[in-house]
Tab-separated table of C-alpha atoms in Angstrom:
chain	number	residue	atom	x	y	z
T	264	UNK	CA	86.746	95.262	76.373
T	265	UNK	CA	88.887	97.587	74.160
T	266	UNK	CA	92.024	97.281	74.456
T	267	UNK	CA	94.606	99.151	76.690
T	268	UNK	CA	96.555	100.847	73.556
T	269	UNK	CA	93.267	102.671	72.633
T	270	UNK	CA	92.620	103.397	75.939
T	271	UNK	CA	95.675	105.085	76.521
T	272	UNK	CA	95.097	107.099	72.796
T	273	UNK	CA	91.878	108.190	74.531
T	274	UNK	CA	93.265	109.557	77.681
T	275	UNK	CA	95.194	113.236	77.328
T	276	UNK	CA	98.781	114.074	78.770
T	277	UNK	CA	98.287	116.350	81.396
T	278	UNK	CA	95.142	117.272	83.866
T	279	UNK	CA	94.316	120.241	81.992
T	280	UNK	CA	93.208	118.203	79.457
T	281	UNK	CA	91.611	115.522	81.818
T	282	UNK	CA	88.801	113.360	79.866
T	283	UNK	CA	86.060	111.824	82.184
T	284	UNK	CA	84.856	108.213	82.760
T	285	UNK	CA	81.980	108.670	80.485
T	286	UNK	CA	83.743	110.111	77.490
T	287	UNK	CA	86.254	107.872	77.341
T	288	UNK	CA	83.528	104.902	77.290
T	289	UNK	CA	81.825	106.592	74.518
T	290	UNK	CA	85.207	106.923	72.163
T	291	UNK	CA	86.061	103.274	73.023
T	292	UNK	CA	82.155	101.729	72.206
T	293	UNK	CA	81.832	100.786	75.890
T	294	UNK	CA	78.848	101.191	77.921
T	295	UNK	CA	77.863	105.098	78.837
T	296	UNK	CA	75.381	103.903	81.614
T	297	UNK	CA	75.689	103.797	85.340
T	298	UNK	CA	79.433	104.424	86.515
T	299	UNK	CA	81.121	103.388	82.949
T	300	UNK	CA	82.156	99.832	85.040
T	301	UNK	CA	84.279	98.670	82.233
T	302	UNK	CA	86.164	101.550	81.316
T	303	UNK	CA	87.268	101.923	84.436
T	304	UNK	CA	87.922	98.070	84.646
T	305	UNK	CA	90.034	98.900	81.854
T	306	UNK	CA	91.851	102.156	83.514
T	307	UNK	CA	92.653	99.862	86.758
T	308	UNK	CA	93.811	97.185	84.413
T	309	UNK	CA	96.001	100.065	82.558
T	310	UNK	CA	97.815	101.148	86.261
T	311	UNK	CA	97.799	97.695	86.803
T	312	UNK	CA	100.374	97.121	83.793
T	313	UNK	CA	102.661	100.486	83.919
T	314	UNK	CA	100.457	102.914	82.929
T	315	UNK	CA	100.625	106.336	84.903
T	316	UNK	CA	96.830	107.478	84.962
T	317	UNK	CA	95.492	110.212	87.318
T	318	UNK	CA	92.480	110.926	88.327
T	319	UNK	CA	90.186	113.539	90.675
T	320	UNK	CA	86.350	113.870	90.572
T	321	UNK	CA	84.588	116.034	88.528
T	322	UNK	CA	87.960	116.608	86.497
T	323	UNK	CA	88.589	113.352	85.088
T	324	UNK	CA	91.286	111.042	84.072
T	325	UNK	CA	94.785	111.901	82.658
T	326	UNK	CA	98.589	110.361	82.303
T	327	UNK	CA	101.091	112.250	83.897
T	328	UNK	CA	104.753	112.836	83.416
T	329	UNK	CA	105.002	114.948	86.488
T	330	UNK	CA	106.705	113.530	89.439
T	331	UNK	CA	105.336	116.177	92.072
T	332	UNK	CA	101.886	115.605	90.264
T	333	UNK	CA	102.490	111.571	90.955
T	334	UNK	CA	103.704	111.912	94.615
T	335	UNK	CA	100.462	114.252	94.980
T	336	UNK	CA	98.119	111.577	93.897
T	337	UNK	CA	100.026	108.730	96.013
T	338	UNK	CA	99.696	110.727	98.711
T	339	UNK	CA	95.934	111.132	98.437
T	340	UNK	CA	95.273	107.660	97.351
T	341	UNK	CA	97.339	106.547	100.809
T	342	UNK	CA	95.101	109.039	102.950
T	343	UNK	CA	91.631	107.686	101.141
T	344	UNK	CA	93.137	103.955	101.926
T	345	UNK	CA	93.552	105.139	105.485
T	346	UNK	CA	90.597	106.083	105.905
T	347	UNK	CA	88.838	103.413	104.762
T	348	UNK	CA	90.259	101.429	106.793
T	349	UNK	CA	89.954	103.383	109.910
T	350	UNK	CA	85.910	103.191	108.999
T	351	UNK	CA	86.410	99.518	108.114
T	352	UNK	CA	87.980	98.475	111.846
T	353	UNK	CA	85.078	101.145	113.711
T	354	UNK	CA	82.378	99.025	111.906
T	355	UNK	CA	84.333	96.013	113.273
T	356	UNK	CA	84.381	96.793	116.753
T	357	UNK	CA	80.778	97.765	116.703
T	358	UNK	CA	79.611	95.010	115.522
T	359	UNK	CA	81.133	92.984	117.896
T	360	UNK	CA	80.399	94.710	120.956
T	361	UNK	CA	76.744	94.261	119.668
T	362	UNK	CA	77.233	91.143	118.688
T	363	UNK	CA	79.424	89.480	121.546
T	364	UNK	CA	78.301	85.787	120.469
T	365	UNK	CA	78.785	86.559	116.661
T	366	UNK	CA	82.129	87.972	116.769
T	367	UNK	CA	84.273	89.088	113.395
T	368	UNK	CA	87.502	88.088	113.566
């Protein structure tokens, strides 16, 4: 994997200058294919260390110095999370009342 200082070389200050998935794979020599797995492996392992990278579909990935553009994205990351996890319990209790024998706990 390339490392996270090119990475962050690679991705642009600012969404108007977003850079998607793919691209940055390509000017880091990772694979193009599929949904670029390890440059985004290497994105979640930037965040993971400090890094403040943004994202939004079909715009693409950016750093951001903006701390209503930060509290935006936080917000919308808490709301997906939510809603996962509303989806995750409903599949839970369905499956046990189906499955009364064969319960998940």
């Amino acid at each position: 994997m390339a490392p996270i200082n090119d990475l962050l070389r690679v991705i642009p200050l600012g969404k108007q200058n977003a850079i998607h998935a793919e691209d940055i794979a390509r000017l880091l020599n990772l694979p193009t294919g599929g949904n670029q797995v390890e440059a985004r492996g290497l994105i979640r392992e930037a965040i993971l260390q400090g890094n403040i990278i943004l994202s939004i579909p079909k715009v693409g990935y950016w750093r951001s110095n903006s701390k209503t553009e930060v509290e935006t994205y936080i917000t919308s990351l808490n709301e997906r999370a939510q809603e996962i996890n509303e989806r995750s319990i409903a599949i839970k209790q369905a499956w046990n009342s189906a499955n009364p024998q064969n319960v998940i706990l």
